[in-house]
Amino acid sequence: MLPFGHLPPSRLALGVVYMASLALAARSRNIPYRNDNSTKTIDGDESEEGELVVLLIIVVAICGALVGLGVLFLLVYVCTSIARRIRWWVFGVDEDGVSEGMRSRLLPDEDSRQSYELARAFERQYPYGSIDTQLTSEQQTQIREKGVEAWEFVVNLDVNAMLQSKTEVLFMGGENCVQTNLPLPKANSVYYFEVKLVEKPADVNMWIGLATKPYPAWRMTGWNKYSAGYCVNNGSVHQNSPFKGAHIGEQLFVGDILGIGYQPRSGVVWFSRNGRRYKAIVSGMLYDLFPTISADGPCSFSANFGQRGFVFIEANVKRWGFGPVEGSIAPPPIYGANQNTILLETAAPSSEDDEDDDDDDDADDEGSELDARNGNSRQPDMPTDSIAIDIPEGAIPVGAPHDTPRSHRRRQTGSRRPPLYQKNDPIAAQLLEAGETSLEPVVSYRNKQPDLLSSPRSSITSPSAEPASL
């Protein structure tokens, strides 16, 4: 085959015209030739007329061929449409190739015929490509973050079903159909998933396969255009039509697993049952396909997109799942998972601090024993909301009790912050009496005033008491 055999006829014609124009442009120059030991020159003006005639003939021939091909395709299309109309008018055969008598036999009741007509109207209203179903950048980011967990079934409001988990659905009666939120990828050569029948009565028909989106929510998979489905009740496969099916497998029961494989480069769809692969009879599915499962009664199923091992061994070995089990981007840490870490252990109190506290307690105990022997009474510990104040010796009133031990004073003069106000503070009392609940005025007032209580050299004297020097 020629290297340009795959090009369309229009491009080939343009290429021929371009090459011919280049050849004529080269020949339009003066070309010397030798004859009988003498050199002669062809005049370019004399040869240009003949070359233009040849070029014109070539262009006309190519244009005529293109027009002829267009007319031929138009005639074929018109003849096909006329033949379809004639078959519909004379023999009652529709676009699926089914006659009126066969359609009446396959659709016995009024509900099935109405469902069929509504499905055809749905196809005309929403043809393939009316909705963009390719993977967006946000969806690809979601797949990288979650891996295979990004795929989940979506239950619309018009579907009588309940989503038990991301991959488990319970049909609660009637004709219903569910699809996943994301289509199958197209990066690898093969993609595969499995569906396990959890609950299904014998009189309920169930179809498992692939379809484009949007898909009629009341139709079985494989009954409409751009879909292919496997009937678990009789092992037949339907593609784009409810009337034409091929029997390739066996009936499935509760606990059986049906596998669906898809080759995006060739559009081939094949099925497997409990790890045994059937022959591929579905081809040409070069669309954005979604895992689609439908049923006409109450039943439930569980899907496996690769989050766990497949029953089909080859799919496990070659990793035909939809994506990695875990995403490439790490998820946020689990709440409470940072217990007993090195960071928290370093923040714990050290043994040296514990020993210092024990020494202070021992010193306090010894001081209390000495006071008891000497007949001195120790002052009780100050309340938690009070502040220890170091008073100079010259400011001690007459008759004041002895000072407390140094260890006890050191404990009281820690880094405890003084309260914003005292109980006998006149400003706070006025605010509380006025019904004010906010203490911001007190805080601002205290910030403006010098903090006499926090100064280690502050002195407090009683107005009725006199200094010790007096």
XYZ file of C-alpha atoms in Angstrom:
470
model
C 0.000 0.000 0.000
C 1.261 3.498 -0.791
C 2.311 5.619 2.191
C -0.392 8.152 1.354
C -3.129 5.596 0.846
C -4.839 6.506 4.115
C -5.330 10.157 3.075
C -8.806 11.322 1.969
C -9.382 12.001 -1.759
C -9.673 15.769 -1.242
C -6.186 16.024 0.228
C -4.750 13.813 -2.490
C -6.282 16.046 -5.148
C -4.857 19.182 -3.567
C -1.456 17.523 -3.374
C -1.521 16.588 -7.048
C -2.501 20.126 -8.036
C 0.286 21.590 -5.918
C 2.901 19.245 -7.397
C 1.723 19.974 -10.939
C 1.949 23.720 -10.365
C 5.491 23.362 -9.072
C 6.488 21.320 -12.125
C 5.000 23.822 -14.533
C 6.669 26.714 -12.732
C 10.031 24.988 -13.105
C 9.467 24.275 -16.802
C 8.353 27.823 -17.541
C 11.969 28.989 -17.394
C 14.358 28.869 -20.406
C 15.700 25.339 -20.811
C 18.869 24.973 -22.963
C 19.446 21.838 -24.991
C 22.170 20.716 -27.416
C 21.470 19.468 -30.967
C 24.039 18.907 -33.741
C 26.851 20.474 -31.740
C 24.879 23.728 -31.403
C 23.114 25.231 -28.440
C 19.537 26.467 -28.760
C 17.164 27.991 -26.183
C 13.411 27.484 -25.882
C 11.551 30.672 -25.348
C 9.614 30.660 -22.077
C 6.679 32.563 -23.517
C 6.109 30.003 -26.270
C 6.135 26.996 -23.905
C 4.078 28.663 -21.172
C 0.822 28.466 -23.135
C 1.001 24.708 -23.561
C 1.888 24.175 -19.924
C -1.020 26.277 -18.732
C -3.351 24.215 -20.893
C -2.057 21.017 -19.334
C -2.449 22.459 -15.826
C -6.005 23.557 -16.589
C -6.892 20.085 -17.860
C -5.522 18.494 -14.681
C -7.446 20.869 -12.400
C -10.692 20.303 -14.300
C -10.239 16.544 -14.142
C -9.630 16.587 -10.406
C -12.586 18.864 -9.731
C -14.788 16.669 -11.876
C -13.710 13.590 -9.956
C -14.506 15.255 -6.631
C -17.885 16.406 -7.866
C -18.601 12.935 -9.167
C -17.768 11.376 -5.802
C -19.998 13.862 -4.020
C -22.864 13.166 -6.370
C -22.350 9.428 -5.922
C -22.501 9.661 -2.132
C -25.594 11.844 -2.374
C -27.301 9.341 -4.641
C -26.487 6.481 -2.275
C -27.887 8.408 0.688
C -31.046 9.355 -1.163
C -31.572 5.821 -2.421
C -31.086 4.392 1.072
C -33.583 6.827 2.533
C -36.104 6.041 -0.180
C -35.633 2.316 0.331
C -36.152 2.718 4.072
C -39.324 4.660 3.482
C -40.546 2.093 1.002
C -39.891 -0.736 3.438
C -41.721 1.193 6.133
C -44.712 1.947 3.891
C -44.925 -1.426 2.152
C -43.542 -3.984 4.584
C -43.749 -2.047 7.859
C -39.991 -2.398 8.625
C -38.543 0.301 10.880
C -34.962 1.590 11.204
C -33.999 -1.462 13.263
C -34.973 -3.748 10.418
C -38.011 -5.089 12.282
C -41.333 -5.413 10.506
C -44.614 -4.302 11.944
C -45.738 -7.854 12.555
C -42.523 -8.781 14.369
C -42.684 -5.602 16.420
C -46.246 -6.387 17.449
C -45.181 -9.889 18.411
C -42.159 -8.704 20.406
C -44.088 -5.838 22.010
C -47.343 -7.510 22.972
C -48.793 -4.959 25.386
C -49.388 -1.240 25.195
C -46.837 -0.387 27.908
C -43.958 -2.015 26.020
C -44.916 -0.294 22.760
C -45.174 3.063 24.520
C -41.786 2.506 26.154
C -40.283 1.719 22.760
C -41.693 4.847 21.131
C -40.586 7.051 24.020
C -37.078 5.590 23.790
C -36.886 6.419 20.084
C -38.042 9.961 20.809
C -35.399 10.209 23.528
C -32.718 9.177 21.026
C -33.805 11.846 18.572
C -33.840 14.506 21.276
C -30.500 13.537 22.841
C -28.235 12.145 20.128
C -24.690 11.136 20.907
C -22.526 14.197 21.435
C -25.340 16.457 22.641
C -23.730 16.400 26.112
C -19.994 16.572 26.651
C -19.062 13.412 28.555
C -15.286 13.451 28.211
C -13.166 13.518 31.346
C -12.560 17.098 32.450
C -9.461 18.369 34.244
C -11.330 18.372 37.570
C -12.406 14.766 37.098
C -8.877 13.730 36.180
C -7.601 15.434 39.327
C -10.243 13.562 41.304
C -9.055 10.270 39.800
C -5.450 11.079 40.719
C -6.475 11.890 44.286
C -8.866 8.984 44.936
C -7.802 6.355 42.422
C -10.452 3.784 41.625
C -12.611 5.131 44.467
C -13.519 8.072 42.211
C -16.048 5.905 40.314
C -19.461 5.536 41.907
C -23.036 4.985 40.791
C -25.446 7.905 40.572
C -29.145 7.423 41.357
C -31.308 10.137 39.822
C -34.607 11.282 41.263
C -36.617 9.547 38.535
C -35.079 6.154 39.360
C -36.715 3.911 41.960
C -33.481 2.743 43.541
C -31.389 3.314 46.644
C -27.629 3.738 46.781
C -26.355 1.519 49.607
C -22.710 2.467 48.995
C -20.648 3.867 46.151
C -20.753 0.585 44.236
C -23.833 -1.130 45.700
C -27.338 -0.350 44.437
C -30.750 -1.686 45.447
C -33.535 -1.575 42.825
C -36.921 -1.338 44.543
C -39.251 -2.197 41.671
C -40.184 -1.099 38.171
C -37.953 -0.501 35.153
C -34.874 1.378 36.316
C -31.360 2.067 35.067
C -28.291 3.503 36.830
C -24.921 4.691 35.509
C -21.620 5.747 37.023
C -20.525 9.336 37.457
C -17.378 8.951 35.317
C -16.853 7.221 31.962
C -14.302 4.535 31.272
C -10.785 5.892 30.666
C -9.056 5.447 27.311
C -5.388 5.543 28.258
C -4.861 1.765 28.533
C -5.616 -0.951 26.012
C -8.199 -2.813 28.142
C -10.480 -1.877 31.044
C -12.469 -4.381 33.055
C -15.003 -4.472 35.900
C -17.194 -7.091 37.548
C -20.745 -7.102 38.919
C -21.962 -9.560 41.557
C -25.636 -10.471 41.880
C -26.531 -10.026 45.556
C -30.310 -10.477 45.399
C -32.471 -11.227 42.368
C -35.774 -13.074 42.096
C -36.179 -15.496 39.225
C -38.849 -13.417 37.459
C -36.768 -10.216 37.398
C -34.816 -9.420 34.228
C -31.452 -7.750 34.704
C -29.090 -6.281 32.101
C -25.442 -5.367 32.667
C -23.206 -3.589 30.171
C -22.024 -0.238 28.816
C -23.873 2.756 27.387
C -23.416 6.409 26.572
C -24.890 9.249 28.583
C -27.641 10.335 28.723
C -29.486 7.040 28.608
C -33.227 6.506 29.167
C -33.772 5.747 32.840
C -36.513 3.195 32.078
C -34.748 1.172 29.360
C -32.639 -1.946 29.643
C -28.963 -1.800 28.756
C -28.436 -2.685 25.075
C -31.936 -1.773 23.932
C -31.079 1.728 22.721
C -28.428 3.157 20.445
C -24.802 3.319 21.575
C -25.240 0.610 24.208
C -24.471 -3.073 24.708
C -25.835 -5.272 27.479
C -25.790 -8.845 28.746
C -29.077 -10.362 29.936
C -28.406 -12.410 33.068
C -31.630 -14.383 32.616
C -30.768 -16.119 29.332
C -27.152 -15.195 28.469
C -27.969 -13.136 25.367
C -26.213 -9.933 24.325
C -28.035 -7.019 22.719
C -26.463 -4.044 20.970
C -28.434 -0.939 20.020
C -31.714 -2.839 19.659
C -34.181 -4.745 21.836
C -35.070 -7.128 18.997
C -31.716 -8.419 17.810
C -29.662 -10.442 20.267
C -26.976 -13.129 20.200
C -26.862 -15.974 22.701
C -23.254 -16.365 23.913
C -23.439 -17.364 27.578
C -25.443 -18.907 30.377
C -27.957 -17.772 32.927
C -26.642 -16.124 36.082
C -27.936 -16.730 39.603
C -27.473 -15.059 42.967
C -23.782 -15.051 43.859
C -22.537 -15.256 40.256
C -20.184 -12.601 38.921
C -20.400 -11.113 35.437
C -17.324 -9.383 34.027
C -17.316 -6.716 31.315
C -14.196 -5.868 29.318
C -13.736 -2.915 27.008
C -10.988 -2.169 24.504
C -11.160 1.583 23.789
C -8.828 1.506 20.781
C -10.961 -0.942 18.798
C -14.344 -0.474 20.471
C -14.695 -4.183 21.309
C -16.812 -5.231 24.298
C -16.657 -8.754 25.754
C -18.103 -10.543 28.775
C -17.062 -13.209 31.278
C -18.925 -15.333 33.820
C -17.274 -16.401 37.087
C -13.808 -15.930 35.604
C -14.508 -17.644 32.243
C -14.361 -15.354 29.230
C -16.871 -15.487 26.378
C -16.148 -14.616 22.767
C -16.402 -10.987 21.726
C -19.312 -10.193 19.407
C -19.758 -6.470 20.151
C -17.581 -4.036 18.199
C -17.608 -0.442 17.008
C -18.278 1.051 20.464
C -15.920 3.998 20.009
C -17.758 6.303 22.403
C -17.525 7.646 25.937
C -19.060 4.638 27.671
C -20.346 4.382 31.240
C -20.982 1.181 33.256
C -24.759 0.817 33.028
C -26.970 -1.645 34.936
C -30.737 -1.948 34.620
C -33.541 -4.189 35.878
C -37.322 -4.455 35.675
C -37.923 -5.493 39.276
C -36.517 -5.502 42.804
C -32.912 -6.713 43.023
C -29.476 -5.609 44.229
C -25.908 -5.854 42.999
C -22.340 -4.930 43.937
C -19.745 -3.676 41.433
C -15.969 -4.017 41.533
C -14.042 -1.449 39.490
C -10.659 -2.582 40.776
C -10.859 -1.653 44.467
C -10.437 -5.356 45.251
C -9.261 -8.451 43.418
C -11.124 -9.729 40.352
C -12.394 -13.261 39.835
C -10.964 -13.111 36.317
C -7.272 -13.887 36.930
C -5.959 -12.244 33.774
C -7.481 -8.925 34.810
C -5.561 -9.072 38.095
C -2.255 -9.932 36.445
C -2.508 -7.227 33.772
C -4.185 -4.681 36.060
C -7.216 -3.917 33.956
C -8.988 -1.948 36.688
C -10.203 1.604 36.186
C -7.365 3.105 38.216
C -4.946 2.537 41.084
C -6.315 1.256 44.363
C -4.938 4.317 46.155
C -4.573 7.783 44.716
C -1.232 9.408 44.103
C -2.077 12.374 46.358
C -2.144 11.449 50.049
C -5.478 12.077 51.832
C -5.655 14.330 54.922
C -4.667 12.702 58.240
C -7.318 10.844 60.183
C -8.636 12.615 63.267
C -6.945 11.220 66.370
C -4.163 9.483 64.434
C -1.484 11.712 65.991
C -1.683 10.106 69.414
C 1.568 9.037 71.117
C 3.757 10.814 68.611
C 7.253 12.161 69.191
C 5.994 15.731 69.092
C 3.564 15.149 71.932
C 6.101 13.160 73.922
C 8.582 16.038 73.817
C 5.906 18.392 75.132
C 5.289 16.169 78.181
C 6.864 17.282 81.532
C 10.357 15.974 82.068
C 11.586 14.020 85.065
C 13.704 16.959 86.269
C 10.631 19.151 86.620
C 8.941 16.400 88.588
C 11.946 16.197 90.933
C 11.885 19.983 91.481
C 8.202 19.817 92.366
C 8.887 16.989 94.809
C 11.711 18.991 96.445
C 9.403 21.980 96.858
C 6.751 19.778 98.436
C 9.318 18.283 100.828
C 10.578 21.771 101.782
C 7.008 22.867 102.469
C 6.410 19.845 104.645
C 9.625 20.472 106.642
C 8.734 24.146 107.106
C 5.313 23.268 108.424
C 6.821 20.813 110.920
C 9.292 23.442 112.227
C 6.526 25.978 112.630
C 4.485 23.480 114.570
C 7.374 22.793 116.949
C 8.093 26.513 117.527
C 4.462 27.282 118.100
C 4.074 29.359 114.991
C 0.999 28.928 112.839
C 1.366 28.906 109.072
C -0.823 31.056 106.914
C -3.224 29.119 104.736
C -2.565 29.002 101.048
C -3.879 31.911 99.098
C -6.844 31.315 96.780
C -6.248 30.667 93.109
C -7.539 34.082 92.059
C -5.279 36.040 94.450
C -1.789 37.450 93.828
C 1.312 37.181 95.968
C 2.949 40.572 96.660
C 6.509 41.097 97.912
C 6.355 43.835 100.560
C 9.553 45.597 101.661
C 10.593 45.368 105.298
C 10.001 49.080 105.998
C 6.404 48.830 104.863
C 5.275 46.003 107.195
C 2.554 47.227 109.583
C 2.881 46.860 113.353
C 1.616 43.550 114.576
C 1.813 41.879 111.199
C 2.395 38.096 111.234
C 5.712 36.524 110.316
C 6.569 36.061 106.670
C 5.860 32.801 104.966
C 8.688 30.455 103.975
C 10.603 31.293 100.807
C 9.608 28.091 99.023
C 5.950 28.833 99.558
C 6.447 32.420 98.360
C 8.189 31.198 95.206
C 5.299 28.948 94.435
C 2.822 31.804 94.786
C 4.862 34.272 92.737
C 4.783 32.191 89.615
C 3.790 33.295 86.140
C 0.124 33.462 87.060
C -1.555 36.433 85.422
C -3.387 38.829 87.767
C -7.151 39.048 87.350
C -8.667 41.848 85.362
C -10.575 43.176 88.361
C -11.123 42.486 92.078
C -14.439 41.845 93.696
C -14.334 45.162 95.494
C -13.358 47.140 92.399
C -15.697 50.167 92.216
C -15.639 50.340 88.423
C -16.569 46.678 88.040
C -19.287 47.053 90.677
C -20.823 49.948 88.786
C -20.776 47.998 85.523
C -22.364 44.957 87.113
C -25.066 47.048 88.764
C -25.825 48.760 85.451
C -26.380 45.358 83.831
C -23.306 45.423 81.653
C -21.940 42.002 80.798
C -18.811 43.114 78.974
C -15.637 43.862 80.907
C -13.860 45.607 78.042
C -14.006 49.049 79.796
C -12.350 47.523 82.849
C -9.660 45.917 80.740
C -8.930 49.139 78.856
C -8.865 51.063 82.120
C -6.446 48.589 83.695
C -4.190 48.735 80.672
C -3.942 52.503 80.913
C -3.142 52.491 84.668
C 0.275 51.372 85.984
C 0.176 47.779 87.171
C 1.119 48.234 90.822
C 0.251 44.673 91.714
C 2.702 43.073 89.289
C 5.673 45.249 90.413
C 7.950 43.378 92.861
C 8.833 46.596 94.731
C 5.338 47.906 95.282
C 4.320 48.645 98.847
C 0.877 48.556 100.427
C 0.237 50.410 103.649
C -2.890 50.715 105.646
C -4.169 54.259 106.227
C -4.643 53.534 109.915
C -1.310 51.838 110.365
C 1.970 53.631 110.831
C 5.407 52.620 109.555
C 7.537 50.403 111.757
C 10.150 53.108 112.184
C 7.606 55.201 114.049
